[in-house]
Amino acid sequence: MDSKFLFFVARRAVNAVITVILMIALIFIIMHLVAPTPEDLARLYVGPKFPPAELKLIAQRLGLTQPVYVQFVTYVTGFFRGNLGTDTIYGIPEILVIEEYFPVTLNMVLLGTLFGVLLGLFTGAIAASNRNTPTDYGVKALYLGTWAAPPFLVGVVLQLFLGYGLHLLPTSNVANPVLNIPPPVTGFPLIDSILAQDWTYLYSWTRHLILPAITIGLISFGSITRLTRATMVDALDKDYVKLAYMKGLGQRTVVWGTAFRNAIIPIVTLLALTFAATVGGAVIVEYVFEYHGIGFFAVQAAYALDYPAILAITVIVGFSVIIANFIADVLYGIMDPRVRLT
Amino acid sequence: MGDGDTNRLTRFRLFKGRQRSPSVAVPDQAETPLGETSGIRFIVGFVRRDKIALSGALGVAIFIMFSVIQGFLELLGGYLRNPSLSYLLLPSDPFTFHFGLELAPPSLANFPVGLLGYDETGRSILSRILYAAPRDALASILIVVSAIVIGMALGISAGYIGGWADEILMRITDAFLAFPLILLAIAMSLILGNGYLVVLITLMAIWWPTYARFFRAQALSLKSRGYVEASRLSGLSSARIILRHIFPNSIDPIVAIATLDFGNVILTYSTLAFLGIGVTVGVPEWGSMAAQGLSYAPRVWWYALFPAIAIMAVVVCFSLLGDRIQDMVGGRISY
């Protein structure tokens, strides 16, 4: 059984690597489709501010006049070595920019997703165990309201009421801009500030985190509630639940102890998909809250016509989504042994 | 599900094709609700009995019908170079400045032109919201339909053929699935130029992977059914089996997710418009109107709020209807 599980993990890992290479190939194909000549490609790499004569030289220097397959191999190997091009605005390698901004986003998105998942599981289970009662309809109204609202509306409403109205929480920035950022060891503000024992920064960061994280949670919990309710409704009809009731267990024990634990397994797969969506959604949340993470940076890069930055961010986010999918697959294998056989 | 009517519901079918699949269709001819056996009338009859879903369906119908007529008028007005034709249905010309009414609040004074207030140059917000509807409708329909077509072609062939074809097609699907939608749309509009068409093409290129996975799962489970094996043994070609058995039997549940997905497309599209992606300057668009209005919020709340509410209302209608259809076709979606 153990070796079988290792085989399962290895198979999934190989799949993930193939998917990453395919994704890079796709970006590569897109770039070559929209910029068929070496000069156009050079313009993609260095930005729109060079005259055509210089672009020709730049294309030669960057090796863009080589055959396509050579360029492709260079591109793929470059990606795995962390070479994503040079930023046209800051003049530094993209990987440094991403190293600085991506962990900030990841930290916020992970906590926001956690909030969304807890909320989704809780409301979904409650809706299922009170099927077709006012509670069920209330939950439905709640998630329809936040899920159908455009994400920026959710963010702005929270900002208006909790931030500007009640003055409870700050409405922009990652932390108080007056404070010094703790030395970046991991890049994650949470871990860095604990390592540096910078409790002021940690407090400020936490306060600034709450609104964006709640927004992320609110716009993403609807799909989790929907699926949890569906699986819970199925689970509550199963024989083992009836048996649990017959044993004389209370409703609370049966719902949370028996049915819920069996119902949450399919949610794991959804989580990876949700993660992909929320990293995308982080763009808009960070834009609204001026949260200086990768999404905010992407929008700024778009306004500044910084092509390499936006392409590098797309590739890196796609890469992290594939990693998340891989983790979800393995978790699924651990939780539900039947999956390993396929 | 589990509501008393589910057993009856699993019988609902959209296409006659399902009746060719005896294992599903035969047993339940005995008692039919409302005396209806199949097709659209069954859905209509069922939705009619659920007040909430009915209001959702009504909203969707009004939105689509209005968009079709309005879109047609806009095209005609552009073609005949007669702009007043495109404002036939609207309370006022969405591009006229009402001087002295800049940022005026909603009022009944100039009904219905001023019902939702005016923007910073005194243009009627209600007219502008209505004028923008066809673009959202067109985007959602085009993208969902193209996603179904591409997803069906790739998903069914992956599931039915299996083996290496399956492996390759699914890896490609995974690669597409990994792309962050909004970021890719930003990148594309940056490189190809900012326009409605670019956003449409980008979304069409990237919306299909979930459908491909779904169709693959359906094809896998249908492949081993008795009637499919029987028709294979009787010498039917693969193309015929796919067309006559696999496709008609997997399309029903798709209707439910597609209905829900219309709302998703509209949300994504207006989120992009909010960031200024895919909008033409001056042409009204819900997302970009909300973005412009935000610079006057919260004092001028009507400017940003009403376009956002328009988006929300349409998405809620689609998801109310989609939820109901999903209950009807029974069971949840497995990827």
mmCIF file of C-alpha atoms in Angstrom, chain A residues 34-331:
data_model
loop_
_atom_site.group_PDB
_atom_site.id
_atom_site.type_symbol
_atom_site.label_atom_id
_atom_site.label_comp_id
_atom_site.label_asym_id
_atom_site.label_seq_id
_atom_site.Cartn_x
_atom_site.Cartn_y
_atom_site.Cartn_z
ATOM 1 C CA VAL A 34 1.219 38.145 -31.327
ATOM 2 C CA ALA A 35 4.824 39.138 -32.177
ATOM 3 C CA PRO A 36 5.846 37.183 -35.263
ATOM 4 C CA THR A 37 9.066 39.062 -36.127
ATOM 5 C CA PRO A 38 12.219 39.320 -33.968
ATOM 6 C CA GLU A 39 11.737 43.101 -33.744
ATOM 7 C CA ASP A 40 8.211 42.691 -32.381
ATOM 8 C CA LEU A 41 9.498 40.130 -29.899
ATOM 9 C CA ALA A 42 12.242 42.481 -28.808
ATOM 10 C CA ARG A 43 9.598 45.136 -28.272
ATOM 11 C CA LEU A 44 7.784 42.670 -25.993
ATOM 12 C CA TYR A 45 10.965 42.124 -24.012
ATOM 13 C CA VAL A 46 12.208 45.686 -23.600
ATOM 14 C CA GLY A 47 9.089 47.811 -23.805
ATOM 15 C CA PRO A 48 7.718 50.257 -26.338
ATOM 16 C CA LYS A 49 10.265 53.059 -26.009
ATOM 17 C CA PHE A 50 12.989 51.972 -28.498
ATOM 18 C CA PRO A 51 13.227 52.922 -32.213
ATOM 19 C CA PRO A 52 13.142 50.055 -34.774
ATOM 20 C CA ALA A 53 16.876 50.239 -35.551
ATOM 21 C CA GLU A 54 17.768 49.635 -31.914
ATOM 22 C CA LEU A 55 15.154 46.897 -31.634
ATOM 23 C CA LYS A 56 17.033 44.952 -34.298
ATOM 24 C CA LEU A 57 20.220 45.080 -32.227
ATOM 25 C CA ILE A 58 18.366 44.192 -29.057
ATOM 26 C CA ALA A 59 16.735 41.221 -30.806
ATOM 27 C CA GLN A 60 20.168 39.966 -31.793
ATOM 28 C CA ARG A 61 21.577 40.494 -28.313
ATOM 29 C CA LEU A 62 18.660 38.647 -26.687
ATOM 30 C CA GLY A 63 18.990 35.784 -29.175
ATOM 31 C CA LEU A 64 15.562 36.360 -30.681
ATOM 32 C CA THR A 65 16.843 35.828 -34.222
ATOM 33 C CA GLN A 66 17.679 32.195 -33.454
ATOM 34 C CA PRO A 67 15.457 29.337 -34.676
ATOM 35 C CA VAL A 68 12.214 28.973 -32.724
ATOM 36 C CA TYR A 69 13.063 25.637 -31.089
ATOM 37 C CA VAL A 70 16.358 27.025 -29.728
ATOM 38 C CA GLN A 71 14.470 29.971 -28.308
ATOM 39 C CA PHE A 72 11.925 27.607 -26.782
ATOM 40 C CA VAL A 73 14.560 25.496 -25.042
ATOM 41 C CA THR A 74 16.245 28.656 -23.756
ATOM 42 C CA TYR A 75 12.912 29.944 -22.531
ATOM 43 C CA VAL A 76 11.968 26.746 -20.653
ATOM 44 C CA THR A 77 15.386 26.216 -19.087
ATOM 45 C CA GLY A 78 15.440 29.910 -18.230
ATOM 46 C CA PHE A 79 12.139 29.535 -16.399
ATOM 47 C CA PHE A 80 13.405 26.678 -14.248
ATOM 48 C CA ARG A 81 16.523 28.720 -13.451
ATOM 49 C CA GLY A 82 14.356 31.642 -12.398
ATOM 50 C CA ASN A 83 14.992 33.775 -15.462
ATOM 51 C CA LEU A 84 11.726 35.497 -16.349
ATOM 52 C CA GLY A 85 13.104 38.490 -18.187
ATOM 53 C CA THR A 86 14.062 41.961 -17.054
ATOM 54 C CA ASP A 87 11.616 44.561 -15.891
ATOM 55 C CA THR A 88 11.443 47.475 -18.305
ATOM 56 C CA ILE A 89 10.580 50.010 -15.609
ATOM 57 C CA TYR A 90 12.909 49.045 -12.756
ATOM 58 C CA GLY A 91 15.625 47.421 -14.836
ATOM 59 C CA ILE A 92 15.977 44.453 -12.460
ATOM 60 C CA PRO A 93 15.201 40.768 -13.097
ATOM 61 C CA GLU A 94 11.477 40.002 -12.801
ATOM 62 C CA ILE A 95 12.154 37.246 -10.309
ATOM 63 C CA LEU A 96 13.308 39.847 -7.765
ATOM 64 C CA VAL A 97 10.115 41.858 -8.215
ATOM 65 C CA ILE A 98 8.030 38.721 -7.833
ATOM 66 C CA GLU A 99 10.007 37.620 -4.787
ATOM 67 C CA GLU A 100 9.155 40.898 -3.169
ATOM 68 C CA TYR A 101 5.453 41.115 -4.018
ATOM 69 C CA PHE A 102 4.188 37.557 -4.414
ATOM 70 C CA PRO A 103 4.625 36.381 -0.784
ATOM 71 C CA VAL A 104 2.643 39.409 0.419
ATOM 72 C CA THR A 105 -0.254 38.397 -1.826
ATOM 73 C CA LEU A 106 0.101 34.722 -0.992
ATOM 74 C CA ASN A 107 -0.050 35.451 2.714
ATOM 75 C CA MET A 108 -3.210 37.517 2.294
ATOM 76 C CA VAL A 109 -4.870 35.099 -0.138
ATOM 77 C CA LEU A 110 -4.153 32.031 1.991
ATOM 78 C CA LEU A 111 -5.661 33.626 5.092
ATOM 79 C CA GLY A 112 -8.596 34.951 3.069
ATOM 80 C CA THR A 113 -9.198 31.536 1.514
ATOM 81 C CA LEU A 114 -8.995 29.940 4.950
ATOM 82 C CA PHE A 115 -11.688 32.331 6.151
ATOM 83 C CA GLY A 116 -13.779 31.604 3.062
ATOM 84 C CA VAL A 117 -13.395 27.841 3.462
ATOM 85 C CA LEU A 118 -14.368 27.867 7.130
ATOM 86 C CA LEU A 119 -17.347 30.087 6.377
ATOM 87 C CA GLY A 120 -18.332 27.954 3.385
ATOM 88 C CA LEU A 121 -18.098 24.647 5.244
ATOM 89 C CA PHE A 122 -19.974 26.007 8.241
ATOM 90 C CA THR A 123 -22.803 27.641 6.303
ATOM 91 C CA GLY A 124 -23.039 24.728 3.880
ATOM 92 C CA ALA A 125 -23.379 22.192 6.685
ATOM 93 C CA ILE A 126 -25.951 24.347 8.461
ATOM 94 C CA ALA A 127 -27.946 24.787 5.260
ATOM 95 C CA ALA A 128 -27.911 21.051 4.574
ATOM 96 C CA SER A 129 -28.978 20.032 8.059
ATOM 97 C CA ASN A 130 -31.824 22.590 7.964
ATOM 98 C CA ARG A 131 -32.849 21.791 4.438
ATOM 99 C CA ASN A 132 -35.767 23.826 3.006
ATOM 100 C CA THR A 133 -36.192 25.903 6.149
ATOM 101 C CA PRO A 134 -35.745 29.663 6.508
ATOM 102 C CA THR A 135 -32.153 29.014 7.679
ATOM 103 C CA ASP A 136 -31.396 27.292 4.385
ATOM 104 C CA TYR A 137 -32.877 30.151 2.385
ATOM 105 C CA GLY A 138 -31.020 32.667 4.555
ATOM 106 C CA VAL A 139 -27.690 30.974 3.825
ATOM 107 C CA LYS A 140 -28.566 30.919 0.147
ATOM 108 C CA ALA A 141 -29.407 34.610 0.159
ATOM 109 C CA LEU A 142 -26.126 35.352 1.943
ATOM 110 C CA TYR A 143 -23.890 33.522 -0.480
ATOM 111 C CA LEU A 144 -25.838 34.606 -3.547
ATOM 112 C CA GLY A 145 -25.490 38.188 -2.369
ATOM 113 C CA THR A 146 -21.721 38.140 -1.975
ATOM 114 C CA TRP A 147 -21.053 35.736 -4.836
ATOM 115 C CA ALA A 148 -23.156 37.574 -7.403
ATOM 116 C CA ALA A 149 -21.950 40.999 -6.389
ATOM 117 C CA PRO A 150 -19.003 42.160 -8.463
ATOM 118 C CA PRO A 151 -15.867 41.661 -6.307
ATOM 119 C CA PHE A 152 -15.034 45.342 -6.295
ATOM 120 C CA LEU A 153 -18.457 46.146 -4.862
ATOM 121 C CA VAL A 154 -17.894 43.802 -1.901
ATOM 122 C CA GLY A 155 -14.515 45.403 -1.244
ATOM 123 C CA VAL A 156 -15.756 48.960 -1.585
ATOM 124 C CA VAL A 157 -18.786 48.391 0.641
ATOM 125 C CA LEU A 158 -16.587 46.914 3.394
ATOM 126 C CA GLN A 159 -14.155 49.788 2.945
ATOM 127 C CA LEU A 160 -16.923 52.363 3.199
ATOM 128 C CA PHE A 161 -18.697 50.968 6.217
ATOM 129 C CA LEU A 162 -15.946 49.436 8.351
ATOM 130 C CA GLY A 163 -13.146 51.737 7.243
ATOM 131 C CA TYR A 164 -14.452 55.186 6.471
ATOM 132 C CA GLY A 165 -17.761 54.916 8.326
ATOM 133 C CA LEU A 166 -16.915 53.333 11.657
ATOM 134 C CA HIS A 167 -13.149 54.000 11.544
ATOM 135 C CA LEU A 168 -12.547 50.456 12.785
ATOM 136 C CA LEU A 169 -9.910 49.334 10.315
ATOM 137 C CA PRO A 170 -7.420 50.870 7.889
ATOM 138 C CA THR A 171 -8.525 50.852 4.248
ATOM 139 C CA SER A 172 -5.279 50.747 2.301
ATOM 140 C CA ASN A 173 -1.647 49.586 2.318
ATOM 141 C CA VAL A 174 -0.063 46.387 3.638
ATOM 142 C CA ALA A 175 0.931 47.963 6.938
ATOM 143 C CA ASN A 176 1.417 51.426 8.354
ATOM 144 C CA PRO A 177 3.815 52.981 5.795
ATOM 145 C CA VAL A 178 5.693 54.796 8.570
ATOM 146 C CA LEU A 179 6.961 51.518 10.030
ATOM 147 C CA ASN A 180 10.126 49.834 8.798
ATOM 148 C CA ILE A 181 9.536 46.593 6.931
ATOM 149 C CA PRO A 182 11.201 43.725 8.841
ATOM 150 C CA PRO A 183 14.220 42.190 7.036
ATOM 151 C CA PRO A 184 12.859 39.880 4.350
ATOM 152 C CA VAL A 185 13.883 36.345 5.273
ATOM 153 C CA THR A 186 11.002 34.412 3.722
ATOM 154 C CA GLY A 187 9.184 37.331 2.152
ATOM 155 C CA PHE A 188 5.996 36.501 4.047
ATOM 156 C CA PRO A 189 5.199 39.502 6.280
ATOM 157 C CA LEU A 190 3.740 37.249 8.976
ATOM 158 C CA ILE A 191 6.816 35.031 9.328
ATOM 159 C CA ASP A 192 9.322 37.842 8.825
ATOM 160 C CA SER A 193 7.878 40.061 11.505
ATOM 161 C CA ILE A 194 7.741 37.166 13.988
ATOM 162 C CA LEU A 195 11.356 36.270 13.188
ATOM 163 C CA ALA A 196 12.414 39.883 13.718
ATOM 164 C CA GLN A 197 10.188 40.074 16.832
ATOM 165 C CA ASP A 198 8.723 43.236 15.364
ATOM 166 C CA TRP A 199 5.384 43.171 17.177
ATOM 167 C CA THR A 200 4.373 46.696 16.125
ATOM 168 C CA TYR A 201 4.688 45.759 12.480
ATOM 169 C CA LEU A 202 2.855 42.497 13.070
ATOM 170 C CA TYR A 203 -0.041 44.317 14.751
ATOM 171 C CA SER A 204 -0.229 46.915 11.993
ATOM 172 C CA TRP A 205 -0.018 44.232 9.277
ATOM 173 C CA THR A 206 -2.798 42.203 10.911
ATOM 174 C CA ARG A 207 -5.084 45.225 11.122
ATOM 175 C CA HIS A 208 -4.443 46.076 7.473
ATOM 176 C CA LEU A 209 -4.980 42.464 6.458
ATOM 177 C CA ILE A 210 -8.480 42.044 7.860
ATOM 178 C CA LEU A 211 -10.534 43.889 5.246
ATOM 179 C CA PRO A 212 -8.865 42.452 2.106
ATOM 180 C CA ALA A 213 -8.851 38.956 3.575
ATOM 181 C CA ILE A 214 -12.530 39.185 4.488
ATOM 182 C CA THR A 215 -13.280 40.387 0.960
ATOM 183 C CA ILE A 216 -11.393 37.436 -0.535
ATOM 184 C CA GLY A 217 -13.275 35.086 1.773
ATOM 185 C CA LEU A 218 -16.652 36.612 1.018
ATOM 186 C CA ILE A 219 -16.299 36.502 -2.758
ATOM 187 C CA SER A 220 -15.091 32.901 -2.731
ATOM 188 C CA PHE A 221 -17.147 31.098 -0.094
ATOM 189 C CA GLY A 222 -20.288 30.728 -2.219
ATOM 190 C CA SER A 223 -19.036 27.853 -4.328
ATOM 191 C CA ILE A 224 -17.806 26.037 -1.221
ATOM 192 C CA THR A 225 -21.155 26.503 0.518
ATOM 193 C CA ARG A 226 -22.958 25.208 -2.545
ATOM 194 C CA LEU A 227 -20.825 22.073 -2.797
ATOM 195 C CA THR A 228 -20.817 21.436 0.956
ATOM 196 C CA ARG A 229 -24.586 21.668 1.033
ATOM 197 C CA ALA A 230 -24.910 19.226 -1.872
ATOM 198 C CA THR A 231 -22.498 16.655 -0.419
ATOM 199 C CA MET A 232 -23.971 17.036 3.077
ATOM 200 C CA VAL A 233 -27.490 16.489 1.778
ATOM 201 C CA ASP A 234 -26.244 13.277 0.155
ATOM 202 C CA ALA A 235 -24.374 12.222 3.277
ATOM 203 C CA LEU A 236 -27.336 12.870 5.590
ATOM 204 C CA ASP A 237 -29.413 10.396 3.581
ATOM 205 C CA LYS A 238 -26.829 7.624 3.938
ATOM 206 C CA ASP A 239 -27.377 4.539 6.079
ATOM 207 C CA TYR A 240 -24.541 5.251 8.474
ATOM 208 C CA VAL A 241 -26.146 8.555 9.389
ATOM 209 C CA LYS A 242 -29.450 6.830 10.052
ATOM 210 C CA LEU A 243 -27.535 4.317 12.156
ATOM 211 C CA ALA A 244 -25.950 7.136 14.107
ATOM 212 C CA TYR A 245 -29.392 8.583 14.820
ATOM 213 C CA MET A 246 -30.639 5.135 15.848
ATOM 214 C CA LYS A 247 -27.752 4.781 18.253
ATOM 215 C CA GLY A 248 -29.284 7.754 20.004
ATOM 216 C CA LEU A 249 -26.667 10.349 19.166
ATOM 217 C CA GLY A 250 -27.851 13.942 19.208
ATOM 218 C CA GLN A 251 -28.358 15.861 16.022
ATOM 219 C CA ARG A 252 -25.294 18.009 16.615
ATOM 220 C CA THR A 253 -23.031 14.987 17.010
ATOM 221 C CA VAL A 254 -24.443 13.306 13.933
ATOM 222 C CA VAL A 255 -24.223 16.377 11.706
ATOM 223 C CA TRP A 256 -20.747 17.510 12.704
ATOM 224 C CA GLY A 257 -19.199 14.231 13.820
ATOM 225 C CA THR A 258 -20.519 11.753 11.282
ATOM 226 C CA ALA A 259 -21.937 13.352 8.161
ATOM 227 C CA PHE A 260 -19.665 16.392 7.954
ATOM 228 C CA ARG A 261 -16.441 14.412 8.145
ATOM 229 C CA ASN A 262 -17.476 12.267 5.221
ATOM 230 C CA ALA A 263 -18.889 15.123 3.203
ATOM 231 C CA ILE A 264 -15.844 17.376 3.130
ATOM 232 C CA ILE A 265 -13.618 15.060 1.096
ATOM 233 C CA PRO A 266 -14.739 16.251 -2.372
ATOM 234 C CA ILE A 267 -14.245 19.838 -1.196
ATOM 235 C CA VAL A 268 -10.460 19.380 -1.298
ATOM 236 C CA THR A 269 -10.460 19.299 -5.104
ATOM 237 C CA LEU A 270 -12.634 22.365 -5.222
ATOM 238 C CA LEU A 271 -10.161 24.130 -2.942
ATOM 239 C CA ALA A 272 -7.403 24.034 -5.524
ATOM 240 C CA LEU A 273 -9.771 25.456 -8.134
ATOM 241 C CA THR A 274 -10.904 28.099 -5.660
ATOM 242 C CA PHE A 275 -7.289 28.977 -4.989
ATOM 243 C CA ALA A 276 -6.720 29.634 -8.694
ATOM 244 C CA ALA A 277 -9.769 31.845 -8.808
ATOM 245 C CA THR A 278 -8.876 33.764 -5.663
ATOM 246 C CA VAL A 279 -5.332 34.521 -6.762
ATOM 247 C CA GLY A 280 -6.960 36.021 -9.850
ATOM 248 C CA GLY A 281 -9.518 37.758 -7.662
ATOM 249 C CA ALA A 282 -6.678 39.139 -5.557
ATOM 250 C CA VAL A 283 -5.903 41.456 -8.470
ATOM 251 C CA ILE A 284 -9.127 43.339 -7.987
ATOM 252 C CA VAL A 285 -9.062 43.180 -4.178
ATOM 253 C CA GLU A 286 -5.527 44.550 -4.066
ATOM 254 C CA TYR A 287 -6.484 47.234 -6.546
ATOM 255 C CA VAL A 288 -9.404 48.342 -4.382
ATOM 256 C CA PHE A 289 -7.456 48.228 -1.108
ATOM 257 C CA GLU A 290 -4.180 49.479 -2.583
ATOM 258 C CA TYR A 291 -2.625 46.395 -1.055
ATOM 259 C CA HIS A 292 0.878 46.318 -2.499
ATOM 260 C CA GLY A 293 1.048 42.710 -3.621
ATOM 261 C CA ILE A 294 1.480 41.026 -6.969
ATOM 262 C CA GLY A 295 -2.015 41.910 -8.199
ATOM 263 C CA PHE A 296 -1.576 45.601 -7.504
ATOM 264 C CA PHE A 297 1.804 45.413 -9.177
ATOM 265 C CA ALA A 298 0.272 43.678 -12.201
ATOM 266 C CA VAL A 299 -2.287 46.441 -12.676
ATOM 267 C CA GLN A 300 0.426 49.096 -12.342
ATOM 268 C CA ALA A 301 2.585 47.188 -14.820
ATOM 269 C CA ALA A 302 -0.346 47.088 -17.236
ATOM 270 C CA TYR A 303 -0.841 50.840 -17.008
ATOM 271 C CA ALA A 304 2.909 51.346 -17.529
ATOM 272 C CA LEU A 305 3.000 48.993 -20.581
ATOM 273 C CA ASP A 306 5.485 46.743 -18.791
ATOM 274 C CA TYR A 307 4.998 43.560 -20.880
ATOM 275 C CA PRO A 308 7.695 41.345 -19.305
ATOM 276 C CA ALA A 309 6.323 41.995 -15.826
ATOM 277 C CA ILE A 310 2.762 41.027 -16.673
ATOM 278 C CA LEU A 311 3.862 37.904 -18.580
ATOM 279 C CA ALA A 312 6.173 36.859 -15.742
ATOM 280 C CA ILE A 313 3.393 37.324 -13.193
ATOM 281 C CA THR A 314 0.986 35.292 -15.329
ATOM 282 C CA VAL A 315 3.500 32.441 -15.580
ATOM 283 C CA ILE A 316 4.340 32.495 -11.888
ATOM 284 C CA VAL A 317 0.717 32.538 -10.777
ATOM 285 C CA GLY A 318 -0.057 29.708 -13.193
ATOM 286 C CA PHE A 319 2.885 27.795 -11.750
ATOM 287 C CA SER A 320 1.642 28.253 -8.187
ATOM 288 C CA VAL A 321 -1.832 27.123 -9.239
ATOM 289 C CA ILE A 322 -0.352 23.907 -10.645
ATOM 290 C CA ILE A 323 1.530 23.372 -7.371
ATOM 291 C CA ALA A 324 -1.718 23.910 -5.464
ATOM 292 C CA ASN A 325 -3.471 21.386 -7.675
ATOM 293 C CA PHE A 326 -0.720 18.872 -7.040
ATOM 294 C CA ILE A 327 -0.992 19.350 -3.264
ATOM 295 C CA ALA A 328 -4.768 18.967 -3.479
ATOM 296 C CA ASP A 329 -4.391 15.746 -5.473
ATOM 297 C CA VAL A 330 -2.006 14.279 -2.903
ATOM 298 C CA LEU A 331 -4.232 15.365 -0.008
#
